[in-house]
Phi, psi and omega in degrees: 000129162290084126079146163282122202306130171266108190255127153276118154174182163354189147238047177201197190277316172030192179290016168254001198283305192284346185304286163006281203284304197297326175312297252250290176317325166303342196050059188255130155284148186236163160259153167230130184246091191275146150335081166243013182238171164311295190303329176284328186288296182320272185330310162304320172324292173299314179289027162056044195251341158317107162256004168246072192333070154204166180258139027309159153215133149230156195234117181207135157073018196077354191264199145224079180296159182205165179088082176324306206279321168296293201307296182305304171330285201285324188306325195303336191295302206273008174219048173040078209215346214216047180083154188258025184197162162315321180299308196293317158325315193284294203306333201257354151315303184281300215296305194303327179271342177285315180304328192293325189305291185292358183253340165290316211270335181243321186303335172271353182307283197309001182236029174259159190305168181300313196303338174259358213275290190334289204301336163282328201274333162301316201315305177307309173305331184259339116027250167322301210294323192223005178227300219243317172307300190308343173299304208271006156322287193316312197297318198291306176308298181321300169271336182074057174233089179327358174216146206287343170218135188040035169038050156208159153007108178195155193298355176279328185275308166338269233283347166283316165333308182321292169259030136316289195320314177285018187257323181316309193291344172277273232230092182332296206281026203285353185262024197288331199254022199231109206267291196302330165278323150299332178260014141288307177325312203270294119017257164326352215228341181273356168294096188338332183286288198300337191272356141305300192306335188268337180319138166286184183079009174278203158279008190277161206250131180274150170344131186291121189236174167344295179297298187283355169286298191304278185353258175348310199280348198271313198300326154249007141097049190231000000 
């Protein structure tokens, strides 16, 4: 039998925070083996497992997978997260990468200079508001459906969730004009895998502060 999937990286949210939530949603146990040094990143390097030498890393199945988007692909395939035909992979392909657009735009905030982070933290609420929630506003309203595709479960949804939340954490009140994304927000966040993962005391990564930006910044050299 195999090992529970092994994540390399940080000790914060970055690009390992949704493998993070699609495992978890998956009801997959995980292990984390963090980054916290210069030296620790160098090593994975030098033992040559990195293959474009960077992280993320998961170690799943025998592999040392790298590359998010590969790494997410495949947890969504192998635990029936990604549609039952193509077509529906192509839907849940676009809504994930329009979620993926807006949560890279708040995940880069905190290491942009002070003089700019307002004029970026507008930028996302209007964003959020008027280019990627009304979409999926739209779809849940379109279809009458509890999910965003074929009406189950699916890794399109994990990842909207995802980025409510963090949008939320910008602008409490961002789902106000959006009925249907609240009663998905509610829905979704009560699916016994997900309503662990959000409990404390999970593996979920708390917001990015100060302090882990400097972290960060030692550990790659930015």
């Amino acid at each position: 039998m195999a090992g529970k999937p092994k994540l390399h990286y940080t000790k914060g949210r970055g690009k390992m925070e949704s493998i993070r939530w699609l495992l978890a949603a998956a009801g997959v146990e995980f292990e984390e083996e963090f980054i916290e040094t210069k030296e620790d990143l160098e090593k994975l390097r030098s033992d040559g497992v990195l293959l474009f030498q960077q992280v993320p890393m998961v170690e799943i199945d025998g592999m040392k997978m790298v590359q998010t988007r590969a790494i997410l692909s495949y947890i969504a395939a192998k635990y029936n997260l990604y549609g039952k035909d193509l077509k529906e992979r192509a839907w849940i392909d676009m809504y994930v990468e329009g979620t993926t657009d807006l949560m890279g735009m708040i995940m880069y905030l905190p290491f942009q200079p002070a003089d700019t982070k307002e004029k970026n933290l507008a930028l996302i609420i209007e964003r959020a508001t008027t280019r990627y929630f009304p979409v999926y506003e739209k779809a849940l309203k379109d279809h009458g459906q509890d999910y965003l595709v074929g009406n189950k479960l699916s890794w399109a949804d994990v990842h909207l969730l995802e980025a409510i939340l963090m949008v939320e954490e910008c602008k409490a009140d961002v789902l106000s004009a959006f009925p249907l994304l609240q009663a998905f927000k509610g829905r979704i966040s009560n699916i016994p895998t997900i309503k662990k993962f959000l409990q404390p005391g999970s593996q979920r990564k708390p917001p990015t502060d100060e302090k882990f930006v400097a972290v960060v910044r030692k550990i790659f050299n930015m």
